[in-house]
Short mmCIF file of C-alpha atoms and ligand atoms in Angstrom, two decimals:
data_model
loop_
_atom_site.label_atom_id
_atom_site.label_comp_id
_atom_site.label_asym_id
_atom_site.label_seq_id
_atom_site.Cartn_x
_atom_site.Cartn_y
_atom_site.Cartn_z
CA MET A 232 53.71 -92.53 -12.97
CA LEU A 233 52.72 -89.52 -14.99
CA PHE A 234 51.52 -86.33 -13.45
CA THR A 235 48.69 -84.83 -15.37
CA ARG A 236 48.03 -81.17 -14.99
CA ARG A 237 44.96 -82.10 -13.01
CA HIS A 238 47.00 -84.07 -10.48
CA ILE A 239 49.44 -81.27 -10.01
CA LEU A 240 46.70 -78.77 -9.44
CA LYS A 241 45.03 -81.03 -6.91
CA THR A 242 48.28 -81.56 -5.02
CA ALA A 243 49.05 -77.87 -5.01
CA VAL A 244 45.64 -77.03 -3.66
CA ALA A 245 45.82 -79.70 -1.03
CA ALA A 246 49.18 -78.43 0.19
CA THR A 247 47.94 -74.91 0.68
CA ILE A 248 44.92 -75.93 2.74
CA LEU A 249 46.69 -78.35 5.07
CA PRO A 250 46.14 -77.11 8.59
CA VAL A 251 49.20 -75.90 10.47
CA ALA A 252 48.92 -78.75 12.97
CA ALA A 253 49.25 -81.39 10.25
CA ARG A 254 52.40 -79.81 8.85
CA ALA A 255 53.99 -79.33 12.24
CA GLY A 256 52.80 -82.67 13.68
CA TYR A 257 49.82 -82.88 16.01
CA PRO A 258 50.09 -81.31 19.45
CA PRO A 259 51.39 -84.04 21.74
CA LEU A 260 49.29 -85.53 24.46
CA LYS A 261 52.01 -87.09 26.52
CA ALA A 262 50.99 -89.91 28.85
CA HIS A 263 53.63 -90.26 31.52
CA VAL A 264 54.42 -90.76 35.18
CA THR A 265 54.53 -87.66 37.34
CA ARG A 266 53.80 -86.50 40.87
CA GLN A 267 51.21 -84.22 42.37
CA ARG A 268 49.60 -83.43 45.70
CA VAL A 269 46.37 -85.38 45.76
CA ALA A 270 46.02 -85.92 49.52
CA PRO A 271 45.37 -83.11 52.02
CA GLN A 272 48.07 -80.66 53.08
CA GLY A 273 50.87 -82.25 55.05
CA PHE A 274 50.85 -85.48 53.03
CA PRO A 275 53.54 -86.29 50.50
CA ASP A 276 52.94 -86.00 46.77
CA THR A 277 51.35 -88.95 45.02
CA THR A 278 52.91 -90.65 42.00
CA VAL A 279 50.26 -90.43 39.27
CA TRP A 280 49.94 -91.15 35.57
CA SER A 281 48.82 -88.15 33.58
CA TYR A 282 48.20 -86.64 30.16
CA GLY A 283 50.46 -83.60 30.19
CA ASP A 284 51.59 -82.17 33.51
CA THR A 285 48.64 -82.75 35.81
CA VAL A 286 45.63 -84.85 36.73
CA PRO A 287 43.16 -84.10 35.24
CA GLY A 288 45.14 -83.98 32.01
CA THR A 289 45.45 -81.11 29.56
CA ALA A 290 42.05 -79.49 29.03
CA ILE A 291 40.99 -79.75 25.41
CA ARG A 292 38.56 -76.94 24.50
CA VAL A 293 37.32 -76.67 20.95
CA ASP A 294 34.39 -75.26 19.03
CA GLN A 295 31.47 -77.39 17.95
CA GLY A 296 32.19 -79.00 14.58
CA ALA A 297 35.96 -78.54 14.96
CA ARG A 298 38.57 -81.12 14.10
CA VAL A 299 40.61 -82.37 17.05
CA GLN A 300 44.11 -83.64 16.36
CA ARG A 301 46.33 -84.97 19.09
CA LYS A 302 49.32 -87.26 19.05
CA LEU A 303 49.21 -89.63 21.99
CA VAL A 304 52.81 -90.18 23.06
CA ASN A 305 53.17 -93.12 25.39
CA ASP A 306 55.85 -92.60 28.02
CA LEU A 307 54.18 -94.98 30.45
CA PRO A 308 55.44 -98.41 31.53
CA GLN A 309 52.30 -100.00 29.93
CA ALA A 310 50.56 -100.03 26.57
CA THR A 311 47.67 -97.57 26.43
CA SER A 312 45.04 -95.84 24.25
CA VAL A 313 42.70 -92.86 24.53
CA HIS A 314 38.91 -93.07 24.39
CA TRP A 315 37.01 -89.82 23.80
CA HIS A 316 34.05 -90.51 26.01
CA GLY A 317 30.66 -89.37 24.70
CA ILE A 318 31.90 -88.10 21.36
CA ARG A 319 29.90 -89.46 18.42
CA ILE A 320 33.21 -90.15 16.81
CA ASP A 321 34.65 -91.81 13.73
CA ASN A 322 34.98 -95.47 14.79
CA ALA A 323 38.70 -95.70 13.94
CA MET A 324 39.40 -92.98 16.53
CA ASP A 325 37.38 -94.51 19.39
CA GLY A 326 40.47 -95.83 21.17
CA VAL A 327 39.47 -99.39 21.99
CA PRO A 328 42.38 -101.86 21.76
CA GLY A 329 41.37 -105.08 20.07
CA LEU A 330 38.31 -103.51 18.47
CA THR A 331 39.26 -100.21 16.81
CA GLN A 332 43.06 -100.02 17.13
CA ASP A 333 46.09 -101.71 18.59
CA ALA A 334 47.18 -100.63 22.04
CA VAL A 335 50.00 -98.08 21.82
CA VAL A 336 53.10 -99.68 23.32
CA PRO A 337 55.53 -97.75 25.53
CA GLY A 338 57.76 -95.46 23.49
CA SER A 339 55.39 -95.21 20.54
CA SER A 340 52.57 -92.89 19.52
CA PHE A 341 49.17 -92.72 17.83
CA ASP A 342 47.60 -89.83 15.93
CA TYR A 343 44.02 -89.16 16.95
CA ASP A 344 42.12 -87.07 14.44
CA PHE A 345 38.37 -86.59 14.61
CA VAL A 346 35.52 -84.11 14.42
CA VAL A 347 33.29 -83.20 17.36
CA PRO A 348 29.68 -82.92 16.16
CA ASP A 349 28.07 -81.96 19.47
CA ALA A 350 28.66 -79.12 21.90
CA GLY A 351 28.92 -80.05 25.56
CA THR A 352 30.96 -81.57 28.36
CA TYR A 353 32.91 -84.69 27.44
CA TRP A 354 36.06 -86.30 28.73
CA TYR A 355 38.86 -88.51 27.58
CA HIS A 356 40.46 -91.39 29.39
CA ALA A 357 42.69 -94.41 28.96
CA HIS A 358 40.96 -97.48 27.53
CA ASN A 359 43.60 -100.14 28.02
CA ARG A 360 43.66 -101.73 31.46
CA SER A 361 41.31 -98.86 32.31
CA MET A 362 40.63 -100.08 35.80
CA GLU A 363 44.28 -99.42 36.62
CA GLN A 364 45.11 -96.59 34.21
CA VAL A 365 42.11 -94.38 34.99
CA ALA A 366 42.65 -95.01 38.71
CA ARG A 367 46.23 -93.79 38.30
CA GLY A 368 45.00 -90.52 36.77
CA LEU A 369 44.75 -90.97 33.00
CA TYR A 370 41.78 -88.73 32.24
CA GLY A 371 41.08 -85.15 31.22
CA PRO A 372 38.26 -82.82 30.11
CA LEU A 373 37.14 -82.40 26.52
CA ILE A 374 34.93 -79.34 26.27
CA VAL A 375 33.10 -78.48 23.08
CA ALA A 376 31.84 -74.88 23.03
CA GLU A 377 28.43 -73.90 21.69
CA ALA A 378 28.40 -71.60 18.66
CA THR A 379 27.23 -68.70 20.83
CA ALA A 380 28.74 -68.31 24.26
CA LEU A 381 26.43 -68.58 27.25
CA ASP A 382 25.81 -65.57 29.44
CA VAL A 383 27.75 -66.72 32.51
CA ASP A 384 30.50 -65.12 34.59
CA GLN A 385 32.59 -68.27 34.97
CA ASP A 386 32.72 -71.61 33.23
CA LEU A 387 34.30 -74.19 35.53
CA VAL A 388 35.09 -77.82 34.81
CA LEU A 389 35.00 -79.90 37.98
CA MET A 390 36.31 -83.42 37.49
CA LEU A 391 35.51 -85.60 40.46
CA ASP A 392 37.57 -88.62 41.38
CA ASP A 393 37.76 -91.21 44.10
CA TRP A 394 41.28 -92.34 44.95
CA ARG A 395 42.45 -95.24 47.03
CA LEU A 396 45.63 -94.05 48.68
CA ASN A 397 47.77 -95.63 51.31
CA PRO A 398 46.89 -93.45 54.33
CA GLU A 399 50.52 -93.21 55.43
CA THR A 400 52.42 -92.72 52.20
CA ALA A 401 49.62 -91.15 50.12
CA GLN A 402 50.58 -93.51 47.27
CA ILE A 403 48.01 -95.22 45.07
CA MET A 404 47.20 -98.70 46.37
CA ASP A 405 48.00 -101.04 43.52
CA ASP A 406 45.49 -103.78 44.38
CA PHE A 407 43.65 -103.21 41.12
CA ASP A 408 42.64 -106.83 40.67
CA ASN A 409 41.43 -107.30 44.21
CA GLY A 410 38.75 -109.99 43.86
CA HIS A 411 36.58 -108.51 46.59
CA ASP A 412 36.33 -105.16 44.77
CA LEU A 413 35.77 -106.80 41.42
CA SER A 414 32.93 -108.96 42.67
CA HIS A 415 31.27 -106.22 44.75
CA ALA A 416 30.75 -102.50 44.03
CA GLY A 417 34.15 -102.03 42.37
CA ARG A 418 37.17 -100.10 43.56
CA LEU A 419 35.96 -97.52 46.04
CA GLY A 420 38.53 -95.06 47.31
CA ASN A 421 39.25 -93.26 50.54
CA ILE A 422 39.68 -89.72 49.26
CA LEU A 423 37.53 -87.69 46.89
CA THR A 424 39.15 -84.98 44.80
CA VAL A 425 38.00 -82.21 42.50
CA ASN A 426 40.36 -81.48 39.62
CA GLY A 427 43.00 -83.65 41.27
CA SER A 428 43.08 -81.82 44.61
CA PHE A 429 41.53 -82.40 47.95
CA ASP A 430 39.00 -79.69 48.90
CA PRO A 431 40.04 -77.00 46.39
CA VAL A 432 38.82 -73.41 46.68
CA TYR A 433 37.42 -71.31 43.83
CA ALA A 434 36.85 -67.56 44.03
CA VAL A 435 33.39 -66.28 43.16
CA ARG A 436 31.41 -63.08 43.70
CA ARG A 437 27.93 -62.70 45.04
CA ASN A 438 25.29 -62.71 42.27
CA GLU A 439 27.62 -64.31 39.82
CA ARG A 440 26.23 -66.90 37.47
CA LEU A 441 28.42 -69.97 37.01
CA ARG A 442 28.41 -72.84 34.60
CA LEU A 443 29.65 -75.91 36.42
CA ARG A 444 30.64 -78.88 34.31
CA LEU A 445 30.69 -81.89 36.59
CA VAL A 446 32.39 -85.07 35.44
CA ASN A 447 32.51 -88.24 37.52
CA ALA A 448 35.88 -89.80 36.68
CA SER A 449 35.73 -92.32 39.55
CA ASN A 450 36.38 -95.98 38.88
CA ALA A 451 33.21 -97.08 40.64
CA ARG A 452 31.75 -94.50 43.00
CA ILE A 453 28.22 -93.30 42.34
CA LEU A 454 28.18 -89.77 43.66
CA ASP A 455 25.18 -88.08 45.16
CA LEU A 456 25.89 -84.36 44.84
CA ASP A 457 24.43 -81.29 46.40
CA LEU A 458 25.20 -77.58 46.36
CA ASP A 459 25.12 -75.53 49.48
CA GLY A 460 24.45 -71.79 48.94
CA LEU A 461 23.87 -71.98 45.20
CA VAL A 462 20.59 -72.20 43.34
CA GLY A 463 20.22 -73.26 39.78
CA TRP A 464 19.42 -75.81 37.13
CA ILE A 465 20.78 -78.87 35.45
CA VAL A 466 20.95 -77.84 31.79
CA ALA A 467 22.70 -80.85 30.24
CA LEU A 468 23.43 -84.50 31.01
CA ASP A 469 26.26 -86.49 29.43
CA GLY A 470 26.97 -83.46 27.23
CA MET A 471 23.50 -83.22 25.74
CA PRO A 472 21.19 -80.28 26.53
CA LEU A 473 17.95 -81.03 28.35
CA GLU A 474 14.90 -79.84 26.43
CA LYS A 475 13.83 -78.14 29.62
CA PRO A 476 16.35 -77.20 32.33
CA LEU A 477 15.71 -79.03 35.56
CA GLU A 478 15.59 -76.86 38.65
CA LEU A 479 17.88 -78.18 41.37
CA SER A 480 16.20 -79.25 44.54
CA GLY A 481 18.11 -81.54 46.82
CA SER A 482 20.84 -83.88 45.73
CA PHE A 483 21.25 -85.55 42.36
CA PRO A 484 23.17 -88.69 41.36
CA LEU A 485 26.20 -88.81 39.09
CA ALA A 486 27.39 -92.31 38.19
CA PRO A 487 30.89 -93.11 36.93
CA ALA A 488 31.50 -91.47 33.51
CA GLN A 489 28.36 -89.35 33.67
CA ARG A 490 28.41 -85.58 33.35
CA ALA A 491 26.01 -82.87 34.46
CA ASP A 492 26.16 -79.24 33.33
CA LEU A 493 24.75 -76.84 35.87
CA ILE A 494 23.92 -73.17 35.65
CA VAL A 495 23.96 -71.77 39.18
CA ASP A 496 23.67 -68.37 40.80
CA VAL A 497 25.69 -67.42 43.84
CA THR A 498 22.99 -66.41 46.28
CA ALA A 499 24.71 -67.28 49.55
CA GLU A 500 24.51 -64.90 52.47
CA GLY A 501 27.65 -66.40 53.98
CA ASP A 502 31.24 -66.40 52.76
CA THR A 503 31.48 -69.90 51.42
CA VAL A 504 29.40 -72.03 49.21
CA SER A 505 30.20 -75.65 48.62
CA LEU A 506 29.79 -78.67 46.46
CA VAL A 507 29.09 -81.61 48.73
CA SER A 508 28.91 -85.35 48.47
CA VAL A 509 25.92 -86.77 50.31
CA GLU A 510 26.86 -90.03 51.97
CA ARG A 511 25.32 -92.40 54.43
CA ASP A 512 27.04 -90.78 57.40
CA GLY A 513 26.63 -87.14 56.38
CA SER A 514 27.55 -84.56 53.77
CA PHE A 515 31.20 -84.06 52.87
CA GLY A 516 32.63 -80.99 51.20
CA LEU A 517 34.23 -81.62 47.81
CA ALA A 518 35.05 -78.07 46.78
CA ARG A 519 34.50 -74.61 48.21
CA PHE A 520 33.60 -71.38 46.49
CA GLU A 521 34.76 -68.38 48.48
CA VAL A 522 32.41 -65.46 48.01
CA SER A 523 33.90 -61.97 47.99
CA GLY A 524 32.43 -58.77 46.60
CA SER A 525 29.45 -58.62 44.30
CA ALA A 526 29.06 -59.05 40.59
CA ALA A 527 28.11 -55.91 38.71
CA LYS A 528 25.35 -57.60 36.77
CA ALA A 529 22.02 -57.91 38.47
CA HIS A 530 20.88 -61.38 39.40
CA ARG A 531 19.34 -62.94 36.32
CA GLN A 532 15.94 -64.54 36.28
CA GLY A 533 15.52 -68.10 35.09
CA VAL A 534 17.53 -69.93 32.51
CA SER A 535 16.81 -71.09 29.00
CA ALA A 536 17.67 -74.40 27.41
CA LEU A 537 21.05 -74.76 25.70
CA PRO A 538 20.96 -74.90 21.90
CA SER A 539 20.26 -78.46 20.82
CA ASN A 540 22.83 -80.77 19.19
CA PRO A 541 22.33 -82.44 15.79
CA LEU A 542 20.98 -85.70 17.23
CA PRO A 543 18.81 -88.06 15.21
CA GLU A 544 15.05 -87.97 15.52
CA ILE A 545 13.75 -91.01 17.41
CA GLY A 546 10.60 -92.07 15.58
CA ASN A 547 8.18 -94.73 16.64
CA PHE A 548 10.28 -96.47 19.25
CA GLN A 549 7.27 -98.39 20.59
CA GLU A 550 7.47 -100.54 17.50
CA ALA A 551 11.22 -101.01 17.47
CA GLN A 552 12.67 -104.43 18.19
CA THR A 553 13.66 -104.98 21.81
CA HIS A 554 17.00 -106.58 22.64
CA GLN A 555 17.43 -107.71 26.18
CA MET A 556 20.75 -107.49 27.95
CA ARG A 557 20.93 -109.27 31.27
CA LEU A 558 23.47 -108.06 33.81
CA GLN A 559 24.56 -111.11 35.77
CA GLY A 560 26.82 -112.27 38.55
CA GLY A 561 28.74 -110.57 41.34
CA ALA A 562 28.66 -111.26 45.04
CA MET A 563 25.39 -112.70 46.36
CA ARG A 564 24.23 -113.70 42.87
CA TRP A 565 27.34 -115.64 41.86
CA LEU A 566 27.47 -116.87 38.29
CA GLU A 567 26.59 -120.49 37.90
CA SER A 568 28.44 -120.57 34.61
CA ALA A 569 29.24 -118.32 31.65
CA ARG A 570 31.01 -118.35 28.32
CA LEU A 571 34.66 -117.45 28.12
CA GLY A 572 36.02 -117.83 24.60
CA GLU A 573 34.85 -121.19 23.29
CA ALA A 574 34.22 -122.72 26.69
CA GLU A 575 31.37 -122.64 29.16
CA LEU A 576 33.04 -122.39 32.57
CA SER A 577 31.62 -122.79 36.03
CA GLY A 578 31.33 -119.81 38.35
CA ARG A 579 34.19 -121.20 40.42
CA GLU A 580 36.47 -121.59 37.39
CA LEU A 581 35.57 -118.09 36.24
CA ALA A 582 36.31 -116.62 39.66
CA GLN A 583 39.77 -118.19 39.54
CA LEU A 584 40.34 -116.32 36.30
CA GLY A 585 39.12 -113.07 37.87
CA LYS A 586 35.75 -113.11 36.08
CA PHE A 587 32.76 -112.44 38.31
CA TRP A 588 30.21 -110.92 35.94
CA ALA A 589 28.52 -111.66 32.65
CA LEU A 590 26.37 -109.93 30.06
CA ASN A 591 23.85 -112.33 28.51
CA GLY A 592 25.95 -115.28 29.62
CA TYR A 593 29.33 -114.02 28.34
CA ALA A 594 32.07 -113.24 30.85
CA GLU A 595 34.11 -111.24 28.33
CA ARG A 596 33.51 -109.44 25.05
CA PRO A 597 32.04 -112.15 22.80
CA GLU A 598 33.17 -112.98 19.30
CA GLU A 599 29.79 -112.00 17.85
CA PRO A 600 28.19 -108.63 18.56
CA PHE A 601 25.25 -108.34 20.94
CA LEU A 602 23.45 -106.40 18.22
CA ASP A 603 24.02 -106.11 14.48
CA ALA A 604 22.30 -102.97 13.29
CA ALA A 605 21.85 -101.40 9.89
CA VAL A 606 22.88 -97.73 9.77
CA GLY A 607 19.94 -95.59 10.84
CA SER A 608 17.94 -98.43 12.38
CA LEU A 609 16.00 -97.92 15.58
CA HIS A 610 16.30 -100.34 18.51
CA ARG A 611 15.19 -100.73 22.06
CA ILE A 612 17.64 -102.20 24.51
CA GLU A 613 16.38 -103.41 27.83
CA PHE A 614 18.98 -103.75 30.57
CA VAL A 615 17.80 -106.22 33.16
CA ASN A 616 19.92 -106.10 36.26
CA GLU A 617 19.82 -109.54 37.84
CA SER A 618 22.72 -108.74 40.15
CA ALA A 619 22.78 -107.27 43.63
CA PHE A 620 24.75 -104.15 42.58
CA PRO A 621 24.04 -101.10 40.43
CA HIS A 622 25.80 -100.80 37.07
CA ALA A 623 26.57 -97.78 34.87
CA MET A 624 25.97 -99.01 31.33
CA HIS A 625 27.78 -97.10 28.60
CA LEU A 626 27.48 -97.30 24.80
CA HIS A 627 30.30 -96.05 22.61
CA GLY A 628 29.81 -93.79 19.59
CA HIS A 629 26.15 -93.00 20.27
CA HIS A 630 23.81 -91.26 22.63
CA PHE A 631 20.45 -92.83 23.34
CA ARG A 632 17.27 -91.84 25.11
CA LEU A 633 15.79 -93.43 28.17
CA ILE A 634 12.28 -94.79 27.85
CA LEU A 635 10.57 -93.63 31.01
CA GLY A 636 8.03 -95.59 33.02
CA ASP A 637 5.10 -93.82 31.37
CA GLY A 638 6.42 -94.71 27.92
CA SER A 639 7.73 -91.24 27.10
CA LEU A 640 11.32 -90.46 26.15
CA GLY A 641 13.76 -89.19 28.75
CA PRO A 642 16.99 -87.24 28.29
CA TRP A 643 19.77 -88.18 25.88
CA ARG A 644 22.57 -90.02 27.63
CA ASP A 645 25.66 -92.08 26.94
CA THR A 646 25.78 -93.80 30.35
CA ILE A 647 22.85 -94.91 32.48
CA LEU A 648 22.65 -96.28 35.93
CA VAL A 649 20.69 -99.51 36.29
CA GLY A 650 19.93 -100.16 39.95
CA ARG A 651 19.99 -103.59 41.53
CA GLY A 652 17.03 -105.65 40.41
CA GLN A 653 16.00 -102.85 38.05
CA ALA A 654 15.13 -103.06 34.34
CA ARG A 655 15.64 -99.95 32.21
CA GLN A 656 14.95 -99.46 28.55
CA ILE A 657 16.64 -97.18 26.07
CA ALA A 658 15.82 -96.16 22.50
CA LEU A 659 18.83 -96.14 20.21
CA ILE A 660 19.27 -95.00 16.64
CA ALA A 661 22.32 -96.89 15.45
CA ASP A 662 23.56 -94.25 13.03
CA ASN A 663 27.32 -94.36 13.47
CA PRO A 664 28.97 -97.15 11.47
CA GLY A 665 31.58 -99.33 13.13
CA ASN A 666 32.25 -101.67 16.03
CA TRP A 667 31.22 -100.14 19.33
CA LEU A 668 31.73 -101.28 22.90
CA LEU A 669 28.90 -101.55 25.36
CA HIS A 670 30.05 -102.05 28.92
CA CYS A 671 29.69 -101.24 32.57
CA HIS A 672 31.66 -98.10 33.46
CA MET A 673 32.45 -99.44 36.92
CA LEU A 674 35.85 -100.24 35.50
CA GLY A 675 36.48 -103.29 37.65
CA HIS A 676 33.17 -104.77 36.52
CA ALA A 677 34.11 -104.20 32.89
CA ALA A 678 37.46 -105.92 33.46
CA SER A 679 35.85 -108.87 35.20
CA GLY A 680 33.15 -109.62 32.65
CA MET A 681 30.74 -106.77 31.88
CA MET A 682 31.90 -106.06 28.38
CA SER A 683 30.02 -106.48 25.11
CA TRP A 684 29.76 -104.73 21.74
CA PHE A 685 27.45 -103.88 18.88
CA ARG A 686 28.04 -103.44 15.18
CA VAL A 687 26.55 -100.80 12.93
CA PHE A 688 26.94 -101.50 9.23
CU1 C2O B 999 34.35 -94.01 29.15
CU2 C2O B 999 34.43 -97.57 27.17
O1 C2O B 999 34.42 -95.80 28.19
CU1 CU B 1000 28.93 -102.73 36.87
#
């Protein structure tokens, strides 16, 4: 082949602008087995699977619009992949084995390379055998900074998780495919952690303003959170700014995979402030903030909305086509039958294969997409929960808006909770080309049937 002068010039230019990371190889994101203290003091360390040295894994913090390059290196005993949850990402980088890439086998690697269009709080997690791999610790924060920094004294990421540990050995119980969990609320644990530790303590000063980035990394637990001694606002959900910050009053829910960004002021009179989980039998502390001294800055008044992200404009959604997705099965509403591959199997046969749930009659990701959408088209999806359990429905590659009871549009989200017997509608602009999963983020439910997909072409 002949090199024309034009070719040579092009090559020369390209070489000079290659980012350092590409020449040196991407920074590794090593998935491996390690140990850390998850249980309270006095218990042994727990064997966990992590990205980098700890659970949560290496924090990835980048600027809005930046390119993220990471080489996943698999040193685990299982094949794996990474999904960048909530990022409106290039489809090839979405990390879904069997749909966007092959699972990365032990001893090999995969180069993730994508751009982050939106500022906000995101996370990354394993997407192969997720119900086991996420439970073992394969998740970490992905924080995309706004172009102008917020006026806060501290910016804290708090990743919440629900572990099921053997109460004597503090090791992870490996009953991941326990049929009772799969067919009920999913794998619920016996110890809640923040950033991988039980009841951690953070140092704050009186009058400080904090940004708290809460991420629910639990397999299945819907958290009901409250703050004791802090006042403030929810300013973003699932990474996306609220048009109007929502003043906190009482507890608020956070379903698996959801995020909430809070701006809070330390107003406590006492010495400790805490983040608590409100449960049937009382409130339990998740993390403590020890108050000492006072911040120099005077207590600020009010809060303004975060700068908005470049999301599409949702036009006349009332006229958009509605696609219904029925959430079926589980204990008390057992499947009569559902499709698995080519066959229609009875509920009993499905249960023997570990399938307890279905989406529109399919007990696994069907061959054909639930929705085939032209790029830029507007759709309504109605989730109709016919089961006796709540589900956290997540769409890949897109955010969508809730359609509220009065017909107005709610906040942008990537995961919504659909309560038992409830029907909830969303408005979606399918503007990101590719094959995208749509599934329940109670990871055991996804593994036992609640998995579908849509195609944007
Ligand atoms: Cu956070 Cu398909 O997942
Ligand atoms: Cu579910």
